Short mmCIF file of C-alpha atoms and ligand atoms in Angstrom, two decimals:
data_model
loop_
_atom_site.label_atom_id
_atom_site.label_comp_id
_atom_site.label_asym_id
_atom_site.label_seq_id
_atom_site.Cartn_x
_atom_site.Cartn_y
_atom_site.Cartn_z
CA MET F 1 -1.72 -57.76 -72.48
CA SER F 2 -4.74 -58.71 -72.11
CA GLY F 3 -7.72 -58.87 -74.08
CA ASN F 4 -9.73 -55.12 -72.83
CA SER F 5 -7.10 -52.85 -71.85
CA ILE F 6 -6.35 -49.91 -74.27
CA THR F 7 -2.16 -49.43 -75.60
CA ILE F 8 -1.51 -45.90 -75.27
CA PHE F 9 0.98 -44.38 -76.97
CA ASP F 10 1.51 -40.93 -76.78
CA THR F 11 3.65 -39.14 -80.24
CA THR F 12 2.93 -35.27 -78.50
CA LEU F 13 6.76 -34.85 -78.47
CA ARG F 14 7.57 -36.86 -82.34
CA ASP F 15 3.88 -35.67 -84.83
CA GLY F 16 2.17 -33.19 -82.04
CA GLU F 17 6.06 -31.68 -82.35
CA GLN F 18 6.44 -31.26 -85.11
CA SER F 19 3.50 -29.27 -85.92
CA PRO F 20 4.16 -25.86 -87.95
CA GLY F 21 5.34 -23.38 -85.24
CA CYS F 22 5.32 -26.25 -82.69
CA SER F 23 8.95 -27.15 -82.02
CA MET F 24 10.08 -27.36 -78.66
CA THR F 25 13.39 -27.22 -76.80
CA THR F 26 15.05 -30.16 -75.41
CA ASP F 27 14.19 -28.99 -71.91
CA GLU F 28 10.40 -28.90 -72.82
CA LYS F 29 10.22 -32.11 -74.02
CA LEU F 30 12.37 -33.30 -70.83
CA GLU F 31 8.73 -31.30 -68.93
CA VAL F 32 6.36 -33.17 -70.81
CA ALA F 33 7.36 -36.45 -70.81
CA LYS F 34 7.63 -35.83 -67.34
CA ALA F 35 3.87 -35.04 -67.59
CA LEU F 36 3.59 -37.79 -69.36
CA VAL F 37 5.05 -40.94 -66.76
CA GLU F 38 2.24 -39.37 -63.73
CA LEU F 39 -0.55 -39.05 -66.95
CA GLY F 40 0.82 -43.00 -66.90
CA VAL F 41 0.46 -43.52 -70.99
CA ASP F 42 2.31 -46.86 -71.97
CA VAL F 43 4.11 -45.63 -74.49
CA ILE F 44 5.93 -42.07 -75.57
CA GLU F 45 7.33 -42.27 -78.92
CA ALA F 46 9.50 -38.89 -77.48
CA GLY F 47 11.18 -38.32 -81.33
CA PHE F 48 12.30 -38.67 -84.82
CA PRO F 49 16.91 -39.57 -83.71
CA ILE F 50 18.18 -39.25 -87.03
CA ALA F 51 15.38 -35.44 -88.25
CA SER F 52 18.67 -33.81 -86.24
CA PRO F 53 21.33 -33.39 -82.51
CA GLY F 54 18.33 -31.51 -81.24
CA ASP F 55 15.87 -34.70 -81.74
CA PHE F 56 19.05 -37.75 -81.49
CA GLU F 57 19.55 -35.74 -78.19
CA ALA F 58 16.27 -35.44 -76.63
CA VAL F 59 14.95 -39.00 -77.71
CA LYS F 60 18.32 -40.42 -75.95
CA ARG F 61 17.65 -37.78 -72.57
CA ILE F 62 14.04 -38.94 -72.11
CA ALA F 63 15.31 -42.63 -72.89
CA GLN F 64 17.73 -42.24 -70.08
CA GLU F 65 15.86 -40.51 -67.83
CA PHE F 66 12.58 -42.05 -68.28
CA GLY F 67 12.68 -45.38 -69.36
CA SER F 68 12.73 -47.00 -66.63
CA ARG F 69 9.58 -46.33 -65.55
CA THR F 70 7.89 -45.74 -68.95
CA MET F 71 7.94 -47.84 -73.07
CA ILE F 72 10.43 -44.33 -74.71
CA CYS F 73 10.05 -45.44 -78.91
CA GLY F 74 12.21 -43.04 -81.50
CA LEU F 75 10.66 -43.38 -85.87
CA ALA F 76 13.02 -44.35 -87.40
CA ARG F 77 11.53 -44.80 -91.26
CA CYS F 78 13.75 -48.28 -93.24
CA ARG F 79 16.90 -46.62 -93.64
CA LYS F 80 20.15 -48.31 -92.24
CA ASP F 81 21.88 -44.80 -90.94
CA ASP F 82 18.31 -44.31 -89.88
CA ILE F 83 17.98 -47.81 -87.23
CA ASP F 84 21.61 -47.20 -86.46
CA ARG F 85 20.65 -43.19 -85.08
CA ALA F 86 17.22 -44.54 -83.16
CA ALA F 87 19.36 -47.31 -81.50
CA GLU F 88 21.71 -45.05 -80.14
CA ALA F 89 19.49 -42.87 -79.37
CA LEU F 90 17.44 -44.98 -76.63
CA LYS F 91 19.96 -48.09 -75.58
CA HIS F 92 20.66 -46.42 -72.63
CA ALA F 93 16.00 -46.81 -72.42
CA GLU F 94 15.35 -50.36 -69.85
CA LYS F 95 12.39 -50.17 -71.86
CA ALA F 96 12.74 -49.43 -75.50
CA ARG F 97 11.11 -49.79 -78.85
CA MET F 98 11.94 -49.46 -82.48
CA HIS F 99 9.53 -47.14 -84.64
CA VAL F 100 10.14 -47.79 -89.14
CA PHE F 101 7.97 -47.24 -91.11
CA LEU F 102 7.30 -47.09 -94.63
CA ALA F 103 5.09 -46.32 -97.81
CA THR F 104 2.88 -48.86 -98.95
CA SER F 105 -0.18 -46.79 -100.99
CA LYS F 106 -0.40 -47.12 -104.50
CA ILE F 107 0.84 -42.56 -104.91
CA HIS F 108 3.07 -42.83 -101.96
CA MET F 109 4.63 -46.38 -103.34
CA GLU F 110 4.64 -44.66 -107.95
CA HIS F 111 5.67 -40.70 -106.52
CA LYS F 112 7.41 -40.37 -103.23
CA LEU F 113 9.65 -44.12 -103.03
CA LYS F 114 9.40 -44.63 -106.29
CA MET F 115 9.50 -48.98 -106.01
CA THR F 116 7.75 -51.37 -106.99
CA PRO F 117 6.13 -53.59 -104.45
CA ALA F 118 7.93 -56.52 -104.35
CA GLU F 119 10.58 -53.87 -103.74
CA ILE F 120 8.80 -52.41 -100.70
CA VAL F 121 7.93 -56.18 -98.88
CA SER F 122 11.67 -56.45 -99.23
CA VAL F 123 13.34 -53.51 -98.01
CA ALA F 124 10.34 -53.23 -94.74
CA VAL F 125 11.45 -57.17 -94.14
CA GLU F 126 15.26 -56.40 -94.80
CA MET F 127 14.72 -53.08 -92.42
CA VAL F 128 12.95 -54.75 -90.11
CA LYS F 129 14.96 -57.49 -89.10
CA ARG F 130 17.66 -54.90 -88.36
CA ALA F 131 16.16 -52.43 -85.62
CA VAL F 132 14.86 -55.99 -84.32
CA ASP F 133 18.85 -57.25 -83.20
CA LEU F 134 19.04 -53.36 -81.81
CA ILE F 135 16.12 -53.02 -79.98
CA PRO F 136 13.76 -56.43 -79.32
CA ASN F 137 10.66 -54.25 -78.97
CA VAL F 138 9.91 -52.70 -83.54
CA GLU F 139 6.14 -51.49 -84.38
CA PHE F 140 5.92 -51.31 -87.98
CA SER F 141 3.89 -49.04 -89.35
CA PRO F 142 2.93 -49.45 -93.42
CA GLU F 143 2.61 -45.68 -94.10
CA ASP F 144 -1.09 -43.99 -95.78
CA ALA F 145 -1.78 -48.14 -94.64
CA ALA F 146 -5.79 -46.81 -95.18
CA ARG F 147 -5.33 -45.96 -98.65
CA THR F 148 -2.89 -48.94 -99.18
CA GLU F 149 -4.38 -51.71 -101.63
CA VAL F 150 -6.25 -54.23 -98.55
CA ASN F 151 -4.76 -57.65 -100.48
CA PHE F 152 -0.96 -55.67 -100.96
CA LEU F 153 -1.40 -54.40 -96.91
CA CYS F 154 -2.16 -57.92 -95.14
CA GLU F 155 1.02 -58.90 -97.98
CA VAL F 156 3.36 -57.07 -96.37
CA VAL F 157 1.66 -56.89 -92.93
CA GLU F 158 2.95 -60.82 -93.05
CA LYS F 159 5.94 -60.11 -93.51
CA ALA F 160 6.14 -57.99 -91.24
CA ILE F 161 4.93 -59.78 -88.49
CA ASP F 162 7.98 -62.73 -89.34
CA ALA F 163 9.98 -60.26 -88.94
CA GLY F 164 10.07 -59.42 -85.64
CA ALA F 165 7.58 -56.85 -85.69
CA THR F 166 4.71 -57.22 -82.85
CA THR F 167 2.88 -54.07 -83.11
CA ILE F 168 1.87 -52.99 -85.95
CA ASN F 169 0.61 -49.36 -86.50
CA ILE F 170 -2.11 -48.22 -89.29
CA PRO F 171 -1.59 -44.80 -90.07
CA ASP F 172 -4.83 -42.57 -91.94
CA THR F 173 -1.03 -40.86 -92.74
CA VAL F 174 -3.39 -37.72 -94.30
CA GLY F 175 -7.17 -38.57 -92.31
CA TYR F 176 -8.29 -39.58 -95.42
CA ALA F 177 -11.01 -42.53 -93.28
CA THR F 178 -14.12 -42.40 -92.67
CA PRO F 179 -15.03 -45.10 -89.67
CA GLN F 180 -16.63 -48.09 -90.26
CA GLN F 181 -13.53 -48.15 -94.05
CA TYR F 182 -11.37 -47.28 -90.48
CA TYR F 183 -12.88 -50.25 -88.79
CA ASN F 184 -13.56 -52.87 -92.17
CA VAL F 185 -9.69 -52.27 -92.91
CA ILE F 186 -8.43 -53.89 -89.47
CA ARG F 187 -11.61 -56.44 -89.77
CA HIS F 188 -9.93 -57.37 -93.08
CA LEU F 189 -6.23 -58.03 -91.45
CA LYS F 190 -7.15 -59.43 -88.48
CA THR F 191 -9.11 -61.73 -90.53
CA HIS F 192 -7.15 -62.73 -93.39
CA VAL F 193 -2.95 -62.15 -91.45
CA PRO F 194 -2.59 -65.67 -90.57
CA ASN F 195 0.09 -64.24 -88.09
CA ILE F 196 -1.85 -61.50 -86.79
CA GLU F 197 -2.56 -62.40 -83.98
CA LYS F 198 1.81 -62.61 -82.97
CA ALA F 199 1.64 -58.73 -82.85
CA VAL F 200 -0.57 -56.27 -81.56
CA ILE F 201 -2.31 -53.66 -84.05
CA SER F 202 -2.31 -49.71 -83.13
CA THR F 203 -4.30 -47.22 -84.91
CA HIS F 204 -3.01 -43.81 -85.99
CA CYS F 205 -5.54 -41.03 -87.25
CA HIS F 206 -5.14 -37.60 -88.64
CA ASN F 207 -7.96 -35.46 -87.75
CA ASP F 208 -8.09 -33.91 -92.05
CA LEU F 209 -11.82 -34.32 -91.73
CA GLY F 210 -12.12 -34.13 -88.19
CA LEU F 211 -12.46 -37.70 -88.40
CA ALA F 212 -9.11 -38.73 -86.41
CA VAL F 213 -11.23 -39.74 -82.68
CA ALA F 214 -14.15 -41.05 -84.50
CA ASN F 215 -12.25 -44.01 -86.95
CA SER F 216 -9.46 -44.80 -84.02
CA LEU F 217 -11.79 -45.72 -82.15
CA ALA F 218 -13.85 -47.65 -84.76
CA GLY F 219 -10.45 -49.51 -84.83
CA VAL F 220 -11.03 -50.52 -81.15
CA GLU F 221 -14.05 -51.38 -81.83
CA ALA F 222 -12.15 -53.90 -84.59
CA GLY F 223 -9.73 -55.07 -82.73
CA ALA F 224 -6.78 -53.20 -82.50
CA ARG F 225 -5.10 -52.45 -79.07
CA GLN F 226 -2.54 -49.53 -79.38
CA ILE F 227 -3.83 -46.09 -80.50
CA GLU F 228 -1.24 -43.24 -81.16
CA CYS F 229 -2.22 -40.11 -79.89
CA THR F 230 -1.43 -36.49 -78.92
CA ILE F 231 -2.49 -34.02 -76.28
CA ASN F 232 -4.68 -31.69 -77.95
CA GLY F 233 -4.57 -33.39 -81.30
CA LEU F 234 -1.42 -31.77 -81.33
CA GLY F 235 0.46 -32.56 -84.77
CA GLU F 236 0.41 -30.97 -88.48
CA ARG F 237 -2.18 -29.73 -90.39
CA ALA F 238 -5.42 -30.26 -88.75
CA GLY F 239 -3.99 -32.91 -86.53
CA ASN F 240 -3.51 -36.06 -84.80
CA ALA F 241 -6.04 -38.05 -82.64
CA ALA F 242 -6.62 -36.28 -79.29
CA LEU F 243 -5.62 -38.60 -76.41
CA GLU F 244 -8.00 -36.78 -73.58
CA GLU F 245 -10.68 -37.07 -76.27
CA ILE F 246 -10.48 -40.66 -77.10
CA VAL F 247 -8.78 -41.74 -73.25
CA MET F 248 -12.34 -39.52 -72.17
CA ALA F 249 -14.63 -41.22 -74.38
CA LEU F 250 -13.65 -45.56 -73.64
CA ARG F 251 -13.92 -44.61 -69.40
CA THR F 252 -17.52 -43.27 -70.27
CA ARG F 253 -18.13 -45.73 -72.97
CA ALA F 254 -17.06 -48.54 -71.43
CA ASP F 255 -20.33 -50.22 -71.09
CA HIS F 256 -19.94 -50.06 -74.98
CA TYR F 257 -16.87 -49.99 -75.19
CA LYS F 258 -15.88 -52.77 -72.43
CA VAL F 259 -12.27 -51.39 -72.86
CA ASP F 260 -9.84 -49.57 -70.11
CA THR F 261 -6.17 -47.26 -70.28
CA LYS F 262 -4.36 -46.69 -67.10
CA ILE F 263 -5.05 -42.74 -67.69
CA ASN F 264 -4.58 -41.38 -64.34
CA THR F 265 -7.34 -38.86 -66.33
CA PRO F 266 -7.05 -36.05 -63.32
CA LYS F 267 -4.48 -34.55 -65.09
CA LEU F 268 -6.29 -34.33 -67.63
CA PHE F 269 -6.68 -31.06 -68.04
CA ALA F 270 -2.61 -29.42 -66.26
CA MET F 271 -1.68 -32.26 -68.92
CA SER F 272 -3.31 -29.98 -71.27
CA ARG F 273 -2.76 -26.17 -70.76
CA MET F 274 1.28 -27.57 -70.31
CA VAL F 275 1.71 -28.65 -73.91
CA SER F 276 -0.46 -25.65 -74.42
CA ARG F 277 1.69 -23.16 -72.91
CA ILE F 278 4.59 -24.90 -74.56
CA THR F 279 4.02 -24.57 -77.52
CA GLY F 280 1.90 -22.10 -77.63
CA MET F 281 -1.00 -23.72 -79.19
CA MET F 282 -4.23 -21.89 -77.41
CA VAL F 283 -5.78 -25.14 -76.72
CA GLN F 284 -9.79 -23.77 -78.16
CA ARG F 285 -12.91 -22.77 -75.45
CA ASN F 286 -15.11 -25.77 -76.25
CA LYS F 287 -13.03 -28.34 -76.76
CA ALA F 288 -14.16 -31.41 -76.27
CA ILE F 289 -12.70 -32.48 -71.95
CA VAL F 290 -10.13 -28.95 -72.34
CA GLY F 291 -11.78 -26.34 -73.18
CA GLN F 292 -12.59 -23.94 -70.72
CA ASN F 293 -16.03 -24.41 -71.92
CA ALA F 294 -16.13 -27.74 -71.65
CA PHE F 295 -18.55 -27.51 -68.33
CA ALA F 296 -18.80 -24.26 -68.68
CA HIS F 297 -23.78 -24.23 -68.59
CA GLU F 298 -25.07 -22.12 -69.45
CA ALA F 299 -28.34 -22.43 -70.64
CA GLY F 300 -30.66 -21.75 -67.06
CA ILE F 301 -32.39 -24.84 -68.26
CA HIS F 302 -29.43 -27.14 -67.76
CA GLN F 303 -28.19 -24.91 -64.76
CA HIS F 304 -31.34 -25.70 -63.19
CA GLY F 305 -31.22 -29.30 -64.03
CA ILE F 306 -27.69 -29.33 -63.15
CA LEU F 307 -28.85 -27.67 -59.06
CA GLN F 308 -30.91 -31.08 -59.16
CA GLU F 309 -28.69 -33.66 -60.68
CA ARG F 310 -26.00 -33.71 -62.26
CA SER F 311 -26.20 -36.43 -64.95
CA THR F 312 -28.93 -34.95 -66.78
CA TYR F 313 -26.45 -32.66 -67.99
CA GLU F 314 -23.04 -34.04 -67.39
CA ILE F 315 -22.03 -36.76 -68.68
CA MET F 316 -18.72 -36.66 -66.90
CA ARG F 317 -18.00 -35.09 -63.61
CA PRO F 318 -15.28 -32.24 -64.03
CA GLU F 319 -13.19 -33.13 -60.96
CA ASP F 320 -12.96 -36.82 -62.81
CA VAL F 321 -10.11 -34.71 -66.30
CA GLY F 322 -8.76 -32.35 -63.08
CA TYR F 323 -11.23 -29.63 -64.75
CA VAL F 324 -9.88 -25.84 -62.77
CA GLY F 325 -13.09 -23.36 -63.02
CA VAL F 326 -13.89 -20.53 -62.21
CA ASN F 327 -14.00 -20.85 -58.81
CA LEU F 328 -13.69 -17.78 -56.46
CA VAL F 329 -11.87 -19.77 -53.71
CA LEU F 330 -8.85 -16.77 -52.20
CA GLY F 331 -8.47 -13.29 -51.55
CA LYS F 332 -5.37 -11.46 -49.75
CA HIS F 333 -6.37 -12.43 -46.61
CA SER F 334 -6.50 -16.33 -47.22
CA GLY F 335 -2.95 -16.90 -46.05
CA ARG F 336 -0.39 -19.53 -46.56
CA HIS F 337 -1.75 -22.23 -45.41
CA ALA F 338 -5.13 -21.64 -47.47
CA LEU F 339 -3.14 -21.30 -50.38
CA ARG F 340 -0.90 -24.03 -50.51
CA ASP F 341 -3.98 -26.23 -50.12
CA ARG F 342 -5.28 -25.18 -52.76
CA VAL F 343 -2.25 -25.60 -55.24
CA LYS F 344 -1.76 -28.99 -54.27
CA HIS F 345 -6.30 -29.46 -54.52
CA LEU F 346 -5.05 -28.12 -58.40
CA GLY F 347 -2.88 -31.43 -58.58
CA PHE F 348 1.06 -29.09 -58.23
CA GLU F 349 3.97 -30.28 -57.26
CA VAL F 350 5.84 -26.65 -55.98
CA SER F 351 9.16 -26.37 -54.34
CA ASP F 352 9.12 -23.94 -51.16
CA ALA F 353 10.79 -22.25 -53.91
CA VAL F 354 8.28 -21.71 -55.91
CA PHE F 355 6.07 -21.34 -53.70
CA GLU F 356 7.21 -18.28 -52.02
CA GLN F 357 7.11 -16.72 -55.66
CA ILE F 358 3.07 -17.89 -56.44
CA TYR F 359 2.41 -16.21 -52.73
CA ASN F 360 3.84 -13.55 -53.54
CA GLY F 361 2.69 -12.50 -57.13
CA LEU F 362 -0.95 -13.90 -56.36
CA MET F 363 -0.30 -10.97 -52.94
CA THR F 364 0.47 -8.22 -56.20
CA LEU F 365 -2.17 -9.79 -57.93
CA ALA F 366 -4.65 -9.66 -54.97
CA ASP F 367 -3.44 -6.24 -54.20
CA LYS F 368 -4.70 -5.74 -57.75
CA LYS F 369 -8.07 -7.65 -57.53
CA LYS F 370 -10.74 -8.72 -55.20
CA GLU F 371 -11.17 -12.08 -55.91
CA ILE F 372 -8.58 -14.34 -56.91
CA TYR F 373 -9.93 -18.48 -58.96
CA ASP F 374 -8.32 -21.13 -59.16
CA SER F 375 -8.16 -20.79 -62.75
CA ASP F 376 -5.33 -17.21 -62.06
CA ILE F 377 -3.18 -19.47 -59.69
CA VAL F 378 -3.22 -22.46 -62.41
CA ALA F 379 -2.11 -19.20 -64.33
CA LEU F 380 0.47 -17.89 -61.82
CA ILE F 381 2.06 -21.55 -61.82
CA GLU F 382 2.13 -21.50 -65.34
CA ASN F 383 4.25 -18.66 -65.56
CA LEU F 384 6.55 -19.21 -63.52
CA THR F 385 7.42 -22.90 -64.08
CA GLY F 386 9.64 -24.44 -66.81
CA GLU F 387 11.45 -21.05 -68.83
CA THR F 388 14.57 -20.43 -69.60
CA ARG F 389 17.22 -18.37 -68.27
CA ASP F 390 16.13 -15.41 -69.84
CA GLU F 391 19.22 -12.74 -71.49
CA TRP F 392 17.02 -9.85 -70.84
CA GLU F 393 14.95 -8.56 -67.57
CA LEU F 394 12.45 -5.48 -69.11
CA ILE F 395 13.15 -3.49 -66.11
CA LYS F 396 10.36 -1.11 -66.84
CA PHE F 397 8.53 0.11 -69.03
CA HIS F 398 5.85 3.45 -69.99
CA THR F 399 2.79 3.38 -72.48
CA LEU F 400 1.55 6.55 -74.40
CA ALA F 401 -1.59 5.92 -76.25
CA GLY F 402 -4.47 7.80 -76.84
CA THR F 403 -6.86 9.05 -79.57
CA ASP F 404 -4.85 12.12 -81.90
CA VAL F 405 -1.87 10.83 -79.81
CA LEU F 406 1.28 8.92 -81.06
CA PRO F 407 1.12 5.25 -79.13
CA THR F 408 4.65 5.66 -77.21
CA ALA F 409 6.60 2.96 -75.76
CA THR F 410 9.75 4.07 -73.24
CA LEU F 411 11.64 0.41 -71.96
CA GLU F 412 14.37 0.28 -69.43
CA MET F 413 16.02 -3.26 -69.90
CA LYS F 414 19.24 -5.24 -68.51
CA ARG F 415 20.69 -7.88 -70.53
CA GLY F 416 22.07 -11.00 -68.13
CA GLY F 417 24.56 -10.71 -65.50
CA SER F 418 25.17 -6.61 -66.12
CA SER F 419 23.83 -3.83 -64.09
CA ASP F 420 23.97 -1.73 -66.98
CA VAL F 421 20.26 -0.03 -68.28
CA ILE F 422 20.14 0.71 -72.11
CA ARG F 423 15.87 3.03 -72.85
CA ASP F 424 14.65 3.14 -75.55
CA ALA F 425 11.83 4.40 -76.87
CA ALA F 426 9.86 3.91 -80.22
CA THR F 427 6.97 4.44 -81.32
CA GLY F 428 4.02 1.69 -82.85
CA ASP F 429 0.20 1.33 -84.26
CA GLY F 430 -0.94 1.63 -81.05
CA PRO F 431 0.87 0.67 -77.02
CA VAL F 432 2.29 -2.43 -77.13
CA ASP F 433 3.39 -2.28 -81.05
CA ALA F 434 5.39 0.85 -80.24
CA VAL F 435 7.03 -1.77 -76.68
CA PHE F 436 7.81 -4.65 -79.21
CA CYS F 437 9.58 -1.95 -81.54
CA ALA F 438 10.91 -0.90 -78.82
CA MET F 439 12.43 -4.18 -77.04
CA GLU F 440 12.70 -5.22 -80.58
CA ARG F 441 15.43 -2.53 -81.09
CA ILE F 442 16.78 -2.68 -77.74
CA CYS F 443 17.58 -6.76 -77.86
CA GLY F 444 18.67 -6.43 -81.76
CA VAL F 445 16.77 -9.21 -82.85
CA SER F 446 14.05 -9.09 -86.12
CA GLY F 447 11.32 -10.49 -86.07
CA ARG F 448 7.33 -11.10 -87.39
CA LEU F 449 4.46 -11.76 -85.33
CA ALA F 450 3.09 -14.28 -86.43
CA GLU F 451 0.03 -14.89 -83.74
CA TYR F 452 -1.20 -12.58 -80.66
CA ASN F 453 -3.86 -13.55 -79.03
CA VAL F 454 -5.01 -12.07 -75.38
CA ARG F 455 -7.72 -13.89 -73.52
CA SER F 456 -9.40 -13.26 -70.05
CA VAL F 457 -7.88 -15.77 -66.99
CA SER F 458 -11.73 -15.27 -64.79
CA SER F 459 -14.42 -13.46 -65.77
CA GLY F 460 -14.44 -9.84 -65.10
CA LYS F 461 -12.96 -6.34 -66.06
CA ASP F 462 -10.18 -6.63 -63.02
CA ALA F 463 -9.88 -10.49 -64.51
CA GLN F 464 -5.82 -10.78 -65.82
CA GLY F 465 -4.81 -11.42 -69.29
CA GLU F 466 -2.82 -13.99 -70.64
CA VAL F 467 -1.38 -13.47 -73.43
CA SER F 468 1.00 -15.77 -75.79
CA VAL F 469 2.23 -14.14 -79.14
CA ALA F 470 4.27 -16.41 -81.56
CA LEU F 471 7.47 -14.65 -82.82
CA GLU F 472 8.81 -16.01 -86.56
CA VAL F 473 12.78 -15.13 -86.45
CA ASP F 474 14.93 -16.52 -89.88
CA GLY F 475 12.80 -19.12 -90.63
CA HIS F 476 12.09 -20.52 -87.10
CA THR F 477 8.87 -19.60 -84.58
CA TYR F 478 9.56 -19.14 -80.53
CA HIS F 479 6.68 -19.08 -77.98
CA GLY F 480 5.81 -16.53 -75.46
CA ARG F 481 3.82 -16.13 -72.78
CA GLY F 482 2.52 -13.71 -70.76
CA LEU F 483 0.27 -12.67 -67.76
CA SER F 484 -1.32 -9.89 -65.96
CA THR F 485 -4.32 -7.55 -65.52
CA ASP F 486 -3.00 -5.12 -67.71
CA ILE F 487 -2.41 -6.91 -71.12
CA VAL F 488 0.23 -4.43 -72.34
CA ALA F 489 2.02 -5.75 -69.52
CA ALA F 490 1.51 -9.01 -70.30
CA SER F 491 2.07 -8.18 -74.43
CA ALA F 492 5.38 -6.88 -72.91
CA GLN F 493 6.19 -9.68 -71.03
CA ALA F 494 4.97 -12.69 -73.87
CA TYR F 495 7.47 -10.56 -77.13
CA LEU F 496 10.62 -10.65 -74.28
CA LYS F 497 9.81 -14.80 -73.06
CA ALA F 498 9.71 -15.16 -76.90
CA ILE F 499 13.26 -13.39 -77.46
CA ASN F 500 14.40 -14.57 -74.96
CA ARG F 501 13.80 -18.04 -76.38
CA ALA F 502 14.84 -16.66 -80.25
CA ILE F 503 17.96 -15.25 -78.50
CA ALA F 504 18.57 -18.40 -76.61
CA ASP F 505 17.95 -21.08 -79.76
CA GLN F 506 20.56 -18.11 -82.20
CA LYS F 507 23.43 -19.08 -78.97
CA LYS F 508 23.08 -23.19 -79.58
O1 KIV L 601 0.52 -40.25 -89.91
C1 KIV L 601 1.74 -41.03 -90.59
O2 KIV L 601 2.30 -41.44 -91.97
C2 KIV L 601 2.63 -40.84 -89.35
C3 KIV L 601 3.56 -42.35 -89.82
C4 KIV L 601 5.41 -41.80 -89.72
C5 KIV L 601 3.16 -43.32 -88.91
O3 KIV L 601 3.51 -40.60 -88.53
ZN1 ZN L 602 1.36 -39.28 -88.04
#
């Protein structure tokens, strides 16, 4: 690998998916993997095959479908069963990597593993060798490396390279490092491990102190040439380093970092929206690079500057990250041709059948609101794609609400395949609650509403509202989204999607 090329290792499907409430179905993982391949990531960590049959299946299918184009990686602890299972899942990928890890910090060795440093070295060596025998491309992670005594870290790293590891990842597992300290650890490895040039050093930073991206970039300055990251910074607790921030920092400040990546940056915004839709994890409006406000200039003085010369207040061009603003684009009379162009311009490739659905959706929307924005089209497309077959269908609903009335909802629903219409009604704290209660009664699912968010897709009183919910059923969390100019209707759609996912999961 050339000295100024950075390998982007995406772990959205593994470390990202470990984030509470962010689990994905195998089909959803395949959808994300496809988008990651098109985004141009170098390595996809597709899962932890021993963790569950679902994880195994996802890694296997991603390896089969995408393993000839992009390197597919599976995670394993330094245990025989883990390694064998990961190798089995990866065996159909032309480009496969096994990622094995073992903790090396004093705290983890003493309290979690109850192993001595000598035992750690010996197990790491034995297991890296076993992994290399099965999958030649092996990455080794000394877990909690950022809190590991540095001379011991050098010893483990040297032995892992001797055993055949070609990538050495330095995890800041608990997000404790500071940029200078993380830089020093990697510099120390570069200068004290005799065989270090035989391996690529990788960063893997968690965001507990909000330093994951800064630490990863410090790692690059110290000589790391692989960065592990996730879309939207998804990950356990405060998350992992955000891919979009890292890539755009390296690109925008190429004068400083003097490295590049192969990421197709105009796809970043759509990628972020996809992961947010699938996981139900909203992206904060002011999030760097992919937040709705990331390119919005409010202050008059800024707007004036931008009109004169963009670079006065803009360090990146919105189009370089595929940013979708609230540009006014279409109206009721725009026609199919204009919509086709717009859909393409927004970076979506859709089949004729899906296009017809988008067109019909847009015409219905145009009856309700005068102006259609790019963000309305994106929301419509996202609402149509990637859905699994639903058990229950909402035919119609009616709500009663206001001051001095008991909020009530009446629903008519149908179960997949059957033509029987089931009607029921419920009361609630408000019309949304009443709809949810009636829906639970009809579908026979009872859960806890863990999250409810509503946001306006564009601007104006007639804007579409996008509702996202997280529903907890039997200890599992299911997400759903809905879209409508009527937020009670959007709430009903979102709740129904979450219920249908819960039912599909229970059936499995
Ligand atoms: O954070 C961590 O230490 C990890 C390892 C498995 C690499 O995710
Ligand atoms: Zn991690």
